[in-house]
């Protein structure tokens, strides 16, 4: 029985080892990404960016559709018509014969090729083209704004993953120190130097740090999943950030050194959202002009060739192919349309006026946003300097307490408290560093530099 139990245990261990090996073999290799590589990949995989680019392609096609209205229009037509039989109609000639004027031809064939050339459109086509071009520029600005938003989301997710990983590393080191303190206190308890409550306090502190580590690992997994979703990766793909949190955001230092009014003026000029609003405003105004242009006359020239069998242009009709042609022009002038054109023009002008108010609101919010981002960066830098001092002071305090504990003049609770304060100071510094990177990215985004 004992041999059987040993054999089953060995087989179970072998099965577990094989399963673990298979899982390790199927697990993908970690994807190492810098912040720049993550942004590039995220923009390529983002559905929002793909949607914006598709709209941009559609706007470009709309411009092409407007432009071709100025070009000649060539139409080809072929038809066949079967009619009922009729009696021949003719006229008696002096020589006694009959001249058939309308013969019985039930099969009618017609081929026509026509060219229409717009000579004068009253400015309709030109206004429609210019309106479509402004709309294309507005859609392009919308796409740039979406890319900036996605870039900011990727930046937040990237530094969120870095922060969570740093938090896990700090807590793992703290747990190792807590284990060492617990072992030291247990040895002193066995030697009768400290009371039992010292060991219990050390074990309780170690348990609390273990709980924090479990929560930090969970947060790190969720941060990795969030970044992987933005990158278009499967949920189980491991990601290794390679950009250190201490690396500043490019361009942020130059921006923070400039006066706030200069940054606000630059943001009004560069921000794609504002450029898109301005282009769309121009598009509405030009559309209003195009609507009024429908009240002006229009002249089109046309020419065509039309071989038919029979050809009704020739008398008498004969059941044979004959070629006809025509050339001329068409002048159309809508003298009264019930006020449709003016109403459409008024609608477009009202939309342009609405965009004007949106621009005013955007400018007011933009000024506050830039000022807030500058203050955020300055506050984060000041807090980071203070945090550096806090970390240095906490590390020195822990060193002193550990030396006092080693000579028996300090308790394990004091050691653990000093260690906890150092952990909190290090975690706060890591969070402030990541927060500073995000604040810098938001400043660059607010000014329009992402």
Tab-separated table of C-alpha atoms in Angstrom:
chain	number	residue	atom	x	y	z
A	1	UNK	CA	0.000	0.000	0.000
A	2	UNK	CA	2.847	2.341	0.877
A	3	UNK	CA	4.545	1.528	-2.435
A	4	UNK	CA	1.319	2.278	-4.314
A	5	UNK	CA	0.952	5.618	-2.554
A	6	UNK	CA	4.536	6.518	-3.398
A	7	UNK	CA	3.988	5.585	-7.034
A	8	UNK	CA	0.808	7.696	-7.285
A	9	UNK	CA	2.554	10.657	-5.697
A	10	UNK	CA	5.432	10.350	-8.131
A	11	UNK	CA	3.048	10.205	-11.091
A	12	UNK	CA	1.137	13.243	-9.807
A	13	UNK	CA	4.358	15.211	-9.415
A	14	UNK	CA	5.413	14.222	-12.906
A	15	UNK	CA	2.047	15.307	-14.312
A	16	UNK	CA	2.234	18.668	-12.544
A	17	UNK	CA	5.780	19.173	-13.810
A	18	UNK	CA	4.700	18.343	-17.356
A	19	UNK	CA	1.759	20.740	-17.099
A	20	UNK	CA	3.994	23.529	-15.811
A	21	UNK	CA	6.483	22.888	-18.603
A	22	UNK	CA	3.708	23.020	-21.206
A	23	UNK	CA	2.403	26.305	-19.767
A	24	UNK	CA	5.882	27.818	-19.795
A	25	UNK	CA	6.365	26.646	-23.377
A	26	UNK	CA	3.081	28.204	-24.562
A	27	UNK	CA	3.492	31.462	-22.626
A	28	UNK	CA	4.643	34.220	-24.989
A	29	UNK	CA	7.925	35.978	-24.429
A	30	UNK	CA	7.723	39.369	-22.680
A	31	UNK	CA	7.259	42.294	-25.029
A	32	UNK	CA	9.824	44.974	-24.223
A	33	UNK	CA	8.577	48.446	-25.067
A	34	UNK	CA	9.817	51.968	-24.518
A	35	UNK	CA	7.320	54.795	-24.117
A	36	UNK	CA	7.902	55.853	-27.735
A	37	UNK	CA	7.432	52.328	-29.077
A	38	UNK	CA	4.266	51.896	-27.023
A	39	UNK	CA	2.802	55.117	-28.440
A	40	UNK	CA	3.681	54.145	-32.023
A	41	UNK	CA	2.190	50.686	-31.669
A	42	UNK	CA	-0.868	51.991	-29.866
A	43	UNK	CA	-1.620	54.520	-32.609
A	44	UNK	CA	-1.358	51.775	-35.225
A	45	UNK	CA	-3.733	49.477	-33.330
A	46	UNK	CA	-6.220	52.042	-32.011
A	47	UNK	CA	-9.775	51.642	-33.395
A	48	UNK	CA	-10.463	55.321	-32.696
A	49	UNK	CA	-7.507	56.396	-34.818
A	50	UNK	CA	-8.536	53.967	-37.567
A	51	UNK	CA	-12.052	55.430	-37.522
A	52	UNK	CA	-10.678	58.983	-37.743
A	53	UNK	CA	-8.439	58.015	-40.661
A	54	UNK	CA	-11.374	56.409	-42.473
A	55	UNK	CA	-13.360	59.636	-42.057
A	56	UNK	CA	-10.375	61.559	-43.421
A	57	UNK	CA	-10.325	59.314	-46.483
A	58	UNK	CA	-14.038	59.910	-46.963
A	59	UNK	CA	-13.578	63.687	-46.734
A	60	UNK	CA	-10.853	63.541	-49.389
A	61	UNK	CA	-13.187	61.549	-51.641
A	62	UNK	CA	-15.891	64.181	-51.119
A	63	UNK	CA	-13.496	66.863	-52.381
A	64	UNK	CA	-12.810	64.798	-55.484
A	65	UNK	CA	-16.547	64.324	-56.045
A	66	UNK	CA	-17.062	68.104	-55.948
A	67	UNK	CA	-14.175	68.827	-58.304
A	68	UNK	CA	-15.361	66.475	-61.038
A	69	UNK	CA	-18.522	68.575	-61.411
A	70	UNK	CA	-16.401	71.100	-63.330
A	71	UNK	CA	-15.257	68.482	-65.833
A	72	UNK	CA	-17.107	67.353	-68.973
A	73	UNK	CA	-19.694	64.632	-68.575
A	74	UNK	CA	-19.703	61.896	-71.207
A	75	UNK	CA	-22.755	59.665	-71.505
A	76	UNK	CA	-23.258	56.623	-73.724
A	77	UNK	CA	-26.692	55.120	-74.393
A	78	UNK	CA	-27.865	52.062	-76.314
A	79	UNK	CA	-31.470	50.950	-76.541
A	80	UNK	CA	-33.727	48.544	-78.382
A	81	UNK	CA	-37.487	48.999	-78.770
A	82	UNK	CA	-39.983	46.577	-80.282
A	83	UNK	CA	-43.248	48.128	-81.527
A	84	UNK	CA	-46.410	46.705	-83.016
A	85	UNK	CA	-46.897	46.358	-86.730
A	86	UNK	CA	-48.546	49.233	-88.582
A	87	UNK	CA	-49.707	49.730	-92.136
A	88	UNK	CA	-47.254	51.470	-94.403
A	89	UNK	CA	-48.128	55.080	-95.057
A	90	UNK	CA	-47.136	56.554	-98.365
A	91	UNK	CA	-47.979	59.056	-101.127
A	92	UNK	CA	-48.980	58.171	-104.690
A	93	UNK	CA	-46.444	59.495	-107.205
A	94	UNK	CA	-47.282	60.851	-110.705
A	95	UNK	CA	-45.710	57.815	-112.296
A	96	UNK	CA	-48.113	55.570	-110.411
A	97	UNK	CA	-45.655	54.347	-107.788
A	98	UNK	CA	-46.059	54.872	-104.016
A	99	UNK	CA	-43.506	56.711	-101.927
A	100	UNK	CA	-43.558	55.080	-98.480
A	101	UNK	CA	-43.088	57.807	-95.849
A	102	UNK	CA	-43.806	55.798	-92.682
A	103	UNK	CA	-42.961	52.144	-93.194
A	104	UNK	CA	-43.692	49.255	-90.826
A	105	UNK	CA	-40.425	48.959	-88.847
A	106	UNK	CA	-41.139	47.138	-85.541
A	107	UNK	CA	-37.448	46.814	-84.549
A	108	UNK	CA	-35.961	50.131	-83.413
A	109	UNK	CA	-32.269	50.454	-82.510
A	110	UNK	CA	-30.658	53.532	-81.037
A	111	UNK	CA	-27.097	54.397	-79.964
A	112	UNK	CA	-26.216	57.823	-78.525
A	113	UNK	CA	-22.994	59.372	-77.190
A	114	UNK	CA	-23.297	62.797	-75.524
A	115	UNK	CA	-20.776	65.219	-74.035
A	116	UNK	CA	-21.954	67.935	-71.640
A	117	UNK	CA	-19.500	70.696	-70.689
A	118	UNK	CA	-20.337	73.133	-67.852
A	119	UNK	CA	-19.464	76.595	-69.138
A	120	UNK	CA	-20.856	78.780	-66.353
A	121	UNK	CA	-22.244	77.534	-63.027
A	122	UNK	CA	-22.664	80.800	-61.160
A	123	UNK	CA	-19.987	79.855	-58.632
A	124	UNK	CA	-21.877	76.781	-57.395
A	125	UNK	CA	-19.177	74.209	-58.083
A	126	UNK	CA	-16.304	76.398	-56.925
A	127	UNK	CA	-18.029	77.116	-53.614
A	128	UNK	CA	-18.858	73.436	-53.093
A	129	UNK	CA	-15.230	72.470	-53.754
A	130	UNK	CA	-13.893	75.062	-51.306
A	131	UNK	CA	-16.438	73.981	-48.676
A	132	UNK	CA	-15.424	70.325	-49.084
A	133	UNK	CA	-11.738	71.257	-48.826
A	134	UNK	CA	-12.354	73.098	-45.553
A	135	UNK	CA	-14.277	70.096	-44.249
A	136	UNK	CA	-11.383	67.834	-45.212
A	137	UNK	CA	-8.995	70.046	-43.240
A	138	UNK	CA	-11.391	69.936	-40.284
A	139	UNK	CA	-11.576	66.131	-40.410
A	140	UNK	CA	-7.767	65.995	-40.579
A	141	UNK	CA	-7.575	68.164	-37.467
A	142	UNK	CA	-10.098	65.859	-35.776
A	143	UNK	CA	-7.873	62.898	-36.589
A	144	UNK	CA	-4.856	64.662	-35.085
A	145	UNK	CA	-6.872	65.431	-31.944
A	146	UNK	CA	-7.876	61.771	-31.635
A	147	UNK	CA	-4.232	60.733	-32.020
A	148	UNK	CA	-3.261	63.169	-29.259
A	149	UNK	CA	-5.944	61.760	-26.957
A	150	UNK	CA	-4.865	58.180	-27.669
A	151	UNK	CA	-1.236	59.175	-27.087
A	152	UNK	CA	-2.146	60.644	-23.702
A	153	UNK	CA	-4.107	57.508	-22.788
A	154	UNK	CA	-1.120	55.355	-23.737
A	155	UNK	CA	1.202	57.559	-21.697
A	156	UNK	CA	-1.006	57.280	-18.612
A	157	UNK	CA	-1.317	53.505	-19.026
A	158	UNK	CA	2.434	53.088	-19.569
A	159	UNK	CA	3.441	55.051	-16.485
A	160	UNK	CA	0.646	53.375	-14.551
A	161	UNK	CA	2.239	50.011	-15.321
A	162	UNK	CA	5.691	51.337	-14.383
A	163	UNK	CA	4.355	52.698	-11.085
A	164	UNK	CA	2.612	49.455	-10.203
A	165	UNK	CA	5.728	47.423	-11.016
A	166	UNK	CA	7.877	49.757	-8.905
A	167	UNK	CA	5.392	49.438	-6.052
A	168	UNK	CA	5.584	45.647	-6.270
A	169	UNK	CA	9.406	45.761	-6.241
A	170	UNK	CA	9.489	48.050	-3.203
A	171	UNK	CA	7.003	45.903	-1.288
A	172	UNK	CA	8.909	42.727	-2.167
A	173	UNK	CA	12.086	44.232	-0.735
A	174	UNK	CA	10.161	45.354	2.327
A	175	UNK	CA	8.763	41.859	2.780
A	176	UNK	CA	12.278	40.418	2.666
A	177	UNK	CA	13.350	42.874	5.358
A	178	UNK	CA	10.253	42.038	7.399
A	179	UNK	CA	11.108	38.330	7.189
A	180	UNK	CA	14.620	39.078	8.404
A	181	UNK	CA	13.264	41.100	11.326
A	182	UNK	CA	10.808	38.328	12.235
A	183	UNK	CA	13.598	35.756	12.171
A	184	UNK	CA	15.806	37.995	14.310
A	185	UNK	CA	13.021	38.569	16.845
A	186	UNK	CA	12.262	34.849	16.952
A	187	UNK	CA	15.921	34.126	17.693
A	188	UNK	CA	15.915	36.707	20.479
A	189	UNK	CA	12.705	35.230	21.859
A	190	UNK	CA	14.273	31.792	21.900
A	191	UNK	CA	17.222	33.304	23.749
A	192	UNK	CA	14.847	34.911	26.244
A	193	UNK	CA	15.920	38.464	25.429
A	194	UNK	CA	12.510	39.810	24.239
A	195	UNK	CA	8.941	39.023	25.338
A	196	UNK	CA	6.508	37.035	23.069
A	197	UNK	CA	4.512	40.131	22.106
A	198	UNK	CA	7.529	41.419	20.176
A	199	UNK	CA	7.354	38.403	17.860
A	200	UNK	CA	3.602	38.753	17.469
A	201	UNK	CA	3.951	42.443	16.577
A	202	UNK	CA	6.633	41.641	14.008
A	203	UNK	CA	4.518	38.872	12.482
A	204	UNK	CA	1.466	41.156	12.320
A	205	UNK	CA	3.483	43.861	10.567
A	206	UNK	CA	4.864	41.283	8.142
A	207	UNK	CA	1.322	40.049	7.414
A	208	UNK	CA	0.128	43.603	6.649
A	209	UNK	CA	3.021	44.096	4.225
A	210	UNK	CA	2.155	40.767	2.602
A	211	UNK	CA	-1.425	41.977	2.058
A	212	UNK	CA	-0.126	45.181	0.476
A	213	UNK	CA	2.102	43.129	-1.814
A	214	UNK	CA	-0.837	40.957	-2.932
A	215	UNK	CA	-2.885	44.053	-3.743
A	216	UNK	CA	0.053	45.655	-5.554
A	217	UNK	CA	0.538	42.561	-7.712
A	218	UNK	CA	-3.151	42.577	-8.582
A	219	UNK	CA	-2.950	46.252	-9.556
A	220	UNK	CA	0.148	45.509	-11.650
A	221	UNK	CA	-1.687	42.763	-13.556
A	222	UNK	CA	-4.632	45.070	-14.275
A	223	UNK	CA	-2.288	47.861	-15.375
A	224	UNK	CA	-0.582	45.425	-17.759
A	225	UNK	CA	-3.943	44.288	-19.152
A	226	UNK	CA	-5.038	47.915	-19.623
A	227	UNK	CA	-1.881	48.824	-21.515
A	228	UNK	CA	-2.108	45.627	-23.561
A	229	UNK	CA	-5.665	46.499	-24.594
A	230	UNK	CA	-4.534	49.904	-25.857
A	231	UNK	CA	-1.692	48.191	-27.738
A	232	UNK	CA	-3.990	45.619	-29.325
A	233	UNK	CA	-2.309	42.675	-27.534
A	234	UNK	CA	-3.914	39.501	-26.162
A	235	UNK	CA	-4.761	39.756	-22.434
A	236	UNK	CA	-2.037	37.272	-21.403
A	237	UNK	CA	0.830	38.999	-23.210
A	238	UNK	CA	3.540	40.053	-20.706
A	239	UNK	CA	4.858	43.595	-21.167
A	240	UNK	CA	8.192	44.889	-19.908
A	241	UNK	CA	8.519	48.709	-19.867
A	242	UNK	CA	12.059	49.779	-20.689
A	243	UNK	CA	11.797	53.549	-20.199
A	244	UNK	CA	12.749	54.524	-16.629
A	245	UNK	CA	10.300	56.664	-14.729
A	246	UNK	CA	13.075	59.185	-14.112
A	247	UNK	CA	13.302	60.034	-17.848
A	248	UNK	CA	11.614	63.430	-18.506
A	249	UNK	CA	8.997	63.883	-21.198
A	250	UNK	CA	10.608	65.377	-24.341
A	251	UNK	CA	9.787	69.053	-24.768
A	252	UNK	CA	8.246	69.526	-21.327
A	253	UNK	CA	11.252	71.369	-19.883
A	254	UNK	CA	11.228	73.911	-22.728
A	255	UNK	CA	7.502	74.533	-22.276
A	256	UNK	CA	7.627	75.026	-18.524
A	257	UNK	CA	10.350	77.638	-18.970
A	258	UNK	CA	8.068	79.844	-21.119
A	259	UNK	CA	5.514	82.352	-19.781
A	260	UNK	CA	1.927	81.144	-19.544
A	261	UNK	CA	0.545	83.756	-22.013
A	262	UNK	CA	3.068	82.546	-24.600
A	263	UNK	CA	1.952	78.951	-24.058
A	264	UNK	CA	-1.709	79.936	-24.366
A	265	UNK	CA	-1.051	81.785	-27.631
A	266	UNK	CA	0.866	78.811	-28.969
A	267	UNK	CA	-1.913	76.424	-27.952
A	268	UNK	CA	-4.533	78.526	-29.777
A	269	UNK	CA	-2.439	78.326	-32.906
A	270	UNK	CA	-1.449	74.658	-32.751
A	271	UNK	CA	-4.253	72.746	-31.011
A	272	UNK	CA	-5.948	70.578	-33.668
A	273	UNK	CA	-9.362	70.949	-32.021
A	274	UNK	CA	-9.331	74.704	-32.565
A	275	UNK	CA	-8.004	74.395	-36.100
A	276	UNK	CA	-10.773	71.936	-36.851
A	277	UNK	CA	-13.405	74.338	-35.532
A	278	UNK	CA	-12.037	77.196	-37.636
A	279	UNK	CA	-11.989	75.091	-40.799
A	280	UNK	CA	-15.508	73.825	-40.167
A	281	UNK	CA	-16.688	77.388	-39.586
A	282	UNK	CA	-15.265	78.412	-42.985
A	283	UNK	CA	-16.911	75.363	-44.548
A	284	UNK	CA	-20.353	76.428	-43.292
A	285	UNK	CA	-19.880	79.978	-44.549
A	286	UNK	CA	-18.799	78.804	-47.977
A	287	UNK	CA	-21.758	76.398	-48.066
A	288	UNK	CA	-23.997	79.407	-47.512
A	289	UNK	CA	-22.446	81.068	-50.570
A	290	UNK	CA	-22.965	77.881	-52.589
A	291	UNK	CA	-26.645	77.841	-51.628
A	292	UNK	CA	-27.137	81.407	-52.826
A	293	UNK	CA	-25.300	80.563	-56.041
A	294	UNK	CA	-28.200	78.248	-56.948
A	295	UNK	CA	-30.211	81.404	-57.689
A	296	UNK	CA	-27.823	82.379	-60.489
A	297	UNK	CA	-28.101	81.174	-64.104
A	298	UNK	CA	-26.237	78.147	-65.380
A	299	UNK	CA	-25.090	77.441	-68.925
A	300	UNK	CA	-24.001	74.037	-70.216
A	301	UNK	CA	-22.792	73.171	-73.720
A	302	UNK	CA	-23.529	69.765	-75.207
A	303	UNK	CA	-22.711	67.760	-78.298
A	304	UNK	CA	-23.818	64.299	-79.313
A	305	UNK	CA	-23.829	61.738	-82.110
A	306	UNK	CA	-26.737	59.340	-82.517
A	307	UNK	CA	-26.796	56.510	-85.038
A	308	UNK	CA	-30.282	54.967	-85.149
A	309	UNK	CA	-32.245	52.376	-87.093
A	310	UNK	CA	-34.561	53.835	-88.196
A	311	UNK	CA	-33.466	57.423	-87.667
A	312	UNK	CA	-36.591	59.553	-87.120
A	313	UNK	CA	-34.701	62.686	-88.093
A	314	UNK	CA	-34.777	61.623	-91.702
A	315	UNK	CA	-37.892	61.424	-93.818
A	316	UNK	CA	-38.951	59.033	-95.062
A	317	UNK	CA	-38.097	56.463	-92.431
A	318	UNK	CA	-35.980	53.581	-93.608
A	319	UNK	CA	-35.002	50.355	-91.906
A	320	UNK	CA	-31.295	51.115	-92.022
A	321	UNK	CA	-28.623	52.714	-89.862
A	322	UNK	CA	-28.287	56.473	-90.331
A	323	UNK	CA	-26.134	58.879	-88.337
A	324	UNK	CA	-27.487	62.005	-86.646
A	325	UNK	CA	-25.753	64.598	-84.513
A	326	UNK	CA	-26.520	67.761	-82.570
A	327	UNK	CA	-24.660	70.527	-80.809
A	328	UNK	CA	-26.018	73.286	-78.631
A	329	UNK	CA	-26.292	74.777	-75.190
A	330	UNK	CA	-28.664	74.891	-72.245
A	331	UNK	CA	-29.317	77.975	-70.147
A	332	UNK	CA	-31.205	77.436	-66.901
A	333	UNK	CA	-32.143	80.165	-64.457
A	334	UNK	CA	-34.206	79.386	-61.350
A	335	UNK	CA	-36.330	82.521	-61.148
A	336	UNK	CA	-38.241	81.426	-58.029
A	337	UNK	CA	-37.608	78.451	-55.722
A	338	UNK	CA	-39.950	79.307	-52.887
A	339	UNK	CA	-37.080	80.630	-50.715
A	340	UNK	CA	-35.334	77.261	-50.549
A	341	UNK	CA	-31.858	78.567	-51.401
A	342	UNK	CA	-32.005	81.458	-48.944
A	343	UNK	CA	-33.275	79.198	-46.171
A	344	UNK	CA	-30.423	76.735	-46.788
A	345	UNK	CA	-27.951	79.617	-46.749
A	346	UNK	CA	-29.373	80.915	-43.466
A	347	UNK	CA	-29.084	77.444	-41.961
A	348	UNK	CA	-25.392	77.213	-42.908
A	349	UNK	CA	-24.699	80.690	-41.506
A	350	UNK	CA	-26.407	79.742	-38.240
A	351	UNK	CA	-24.190	76.674	-37.987
A	352	UNK	CA	-21.136	78.869	-38.569
A	353	UNK	CA	-22.341	81.201	-35.802
A	354	UNK	CA	-22.731	78.229	-33.469
A	355	UNK	CA	-19.161	77.183	-34.183
A	356	UNK	CA	-18.046	80.731	-33.355
A	357	UNK	CA	-19.446	80.376	-29.850
A	358	UNK	CA	-17.799	76.963	-29.504
A	359	UNK	CA	-14.458	78.542	-30.396
A	360	UNK	CA	-14.953	81.215	-27.738
A	361	UNK	CA	-15.736	78.554	-25.159
A	362	UNK	CA	-12.740	76.478	-26.249
A	363	UNK	CA	-10.404	79.487	-25.933
A	364	UNK	CA	-11.622	80.210	-22.417
A	365	UNK	CA	-11.217	76.575	-21.355
A	366	UNK	CA	-7.845	76.333	-23.106
A	367	UNK	CA	-6.422	79.263	-21.154
A	368	UNK	CA	-7.434	77.644	-17.869
A	369	UNK	CA	-6.215	74.218	-18.988
A	370	UNK	CA	-2.725	75.453	-19.887
A	371	UNK	CA	-2.387	77.330	-16.599
A	372	UNK	CA	-3.538	74.289	-14.665
A	373	UNK	CA	-1.057	72.010	-16.434
A	374	UNK	CA	1.809	74.385	-15.718
A	375	UNK	CA	0.823	74.535	-12.052
A	376	UNK	CA	0.547	70.723	-11.942
A	377	UNK	CA	4.089	70.298	-13.271
A	378	UNK	CA	5.502	72.884	-10.890
A	379	UNK	CA	3.689	71.352	-7.918
A	380	UNK	CA	4.813	67.831	-8.886
A	381	UNK	CA	8.430	68.962	-9.142
A	382	UNK	CA	8.284	70.673	-5.753
A	383	UNK	CA	6.618	67.625	-4.198
A	384	UNK	CA	9.262	65.359	-5.757
A	385	UNK	CA	12.082	67.429	-4.219
A	386	UNK	CA	10.422	67.151	-0.832
A	387	UNK	CA	9.887	63.433	-1.372
A	388	UNK	CA	13.605	62.939	-2.092
A	389	UNK	CA	14.381	64.522	1.254
A	390	UNK	CA	11.758	62.339	2.919
A	391	UNK	CA	13.249	59.165	1.451
A	392	UNK	CA	16.755	60.138	2.545
A	393	UNK	CA	15.553	60.980	6.074
A	394	UNK	CA	13.532	57.755	6.339
A	395	UNK	CA	16.485	55.653	5.162
A	396	UNK	CA	18.787	57.280	7.701
A	397	UNK	CA	16.185	56.822	10.450
A	398	UNK	CA	15.850	53.135	9.627
A	399	UNK	CA	19.621	52.695	9.669
A	400	UNK	CA	19.872	54.303	13.118
A	401	UNK	CA	17.014	52.208	14.524
A	402	UNK	CA	18.525	49.000	13.134
A	403	UNK	CA	21.862	49.819	14.778
A	404	UNK	CA	20.091	50.523	18.066
A	405	UNK	CA	18.134	47.287	17.715
A	406	UNK	CA	21.333	45.335	17.069
A	407	UNK	CA	22.777	46.545	20.404
A	408	UNK	CA	19.507	45.929	22.253
A	409	UNK	CA	18.377	49.498	22.918
A	410	UNK	CA	15.473	49.518	20.420
A	411	UNK	CA	12.464	47.244	19.984
A	412	UNK	CA	11.437	45.330	16.878
A	413	UNK	CA	8.321	47.511	16.673
A	414	UNK	CA	10.497	50.582	16.242
A	415	UNK	CA	12.464	48.807	13.506
A	416	UNK	CA	9.287	47.819	11.679
A	417	UNK	CA	7.822	51.306	12.059
A	418	UNK	CA	10.998	52.833	10.623
A	419	UNK	CA	10.918	50.343	7.775
A	420	UNK	CA	7.235	51.099	7.080
A	421	UNK	CA	7.941	54.818	6.932
A	422	UNK	CA	10.751	54.186	4.451
A	423	UNK	CA	8.446	52.031	2.315
A	424	UNK	CA	5.774	54.710	2.313
A	425	UNK	CA	8.338	57.378	1.400
A	426	UNK	CA	9.738	55.278	-1.477
A	427	UNK	CA	6.263	54.461	-2.810
A	428	UNK	CA	5.269	58.111	-2.589
A	429	UNK	CA	8.382	59.117	-4.513
A	430	UNK	CA	7.660	56.539	-7.245
A	431	UNK	CA	4.080	57.732	-7.545
A	432	UNK	CA	5.210	61.351	-7.696
A	433	UNK	CA	7.715	60.525	-10.430
A	434	UNK	CA	5.071	58.782	-12.543
A	435	UNK	CA	2.618	61.585	-11.795
A	436	UNK	CA	5.203	64.126	-12.947
A	437	UNK	CA	5.637	62.250	-16.235
A	438	UNK	CA	1.868	62.238	-16.771
A	439	UNK	CA	1.597	65.930	-15.850
A	440	UNK	CA	4.354	66.734	-18.352
A	441	UNK	CA	2.518	64.767	-21.036
A	442	UNK	CA	-0.690	66.635	-20.240
A	443	UNK	CA	1.125	69.957	-20.511
A	444	UNK	CA	2.557	69.031	-23.892
A	445	UNK	CA	-0.914	67.868	-24.941
A	446	UNK	CA	-2.536	71.090	-23.721
A	447	UNK	CA	-0.101	73.184	-25.730
A	448	UNK	CA	-0.595	70.949	-28.769
A	449	UNK	CA	2.796	69.262	-28.900
A	450	UNK	CA	1.950	65.564	-28.633
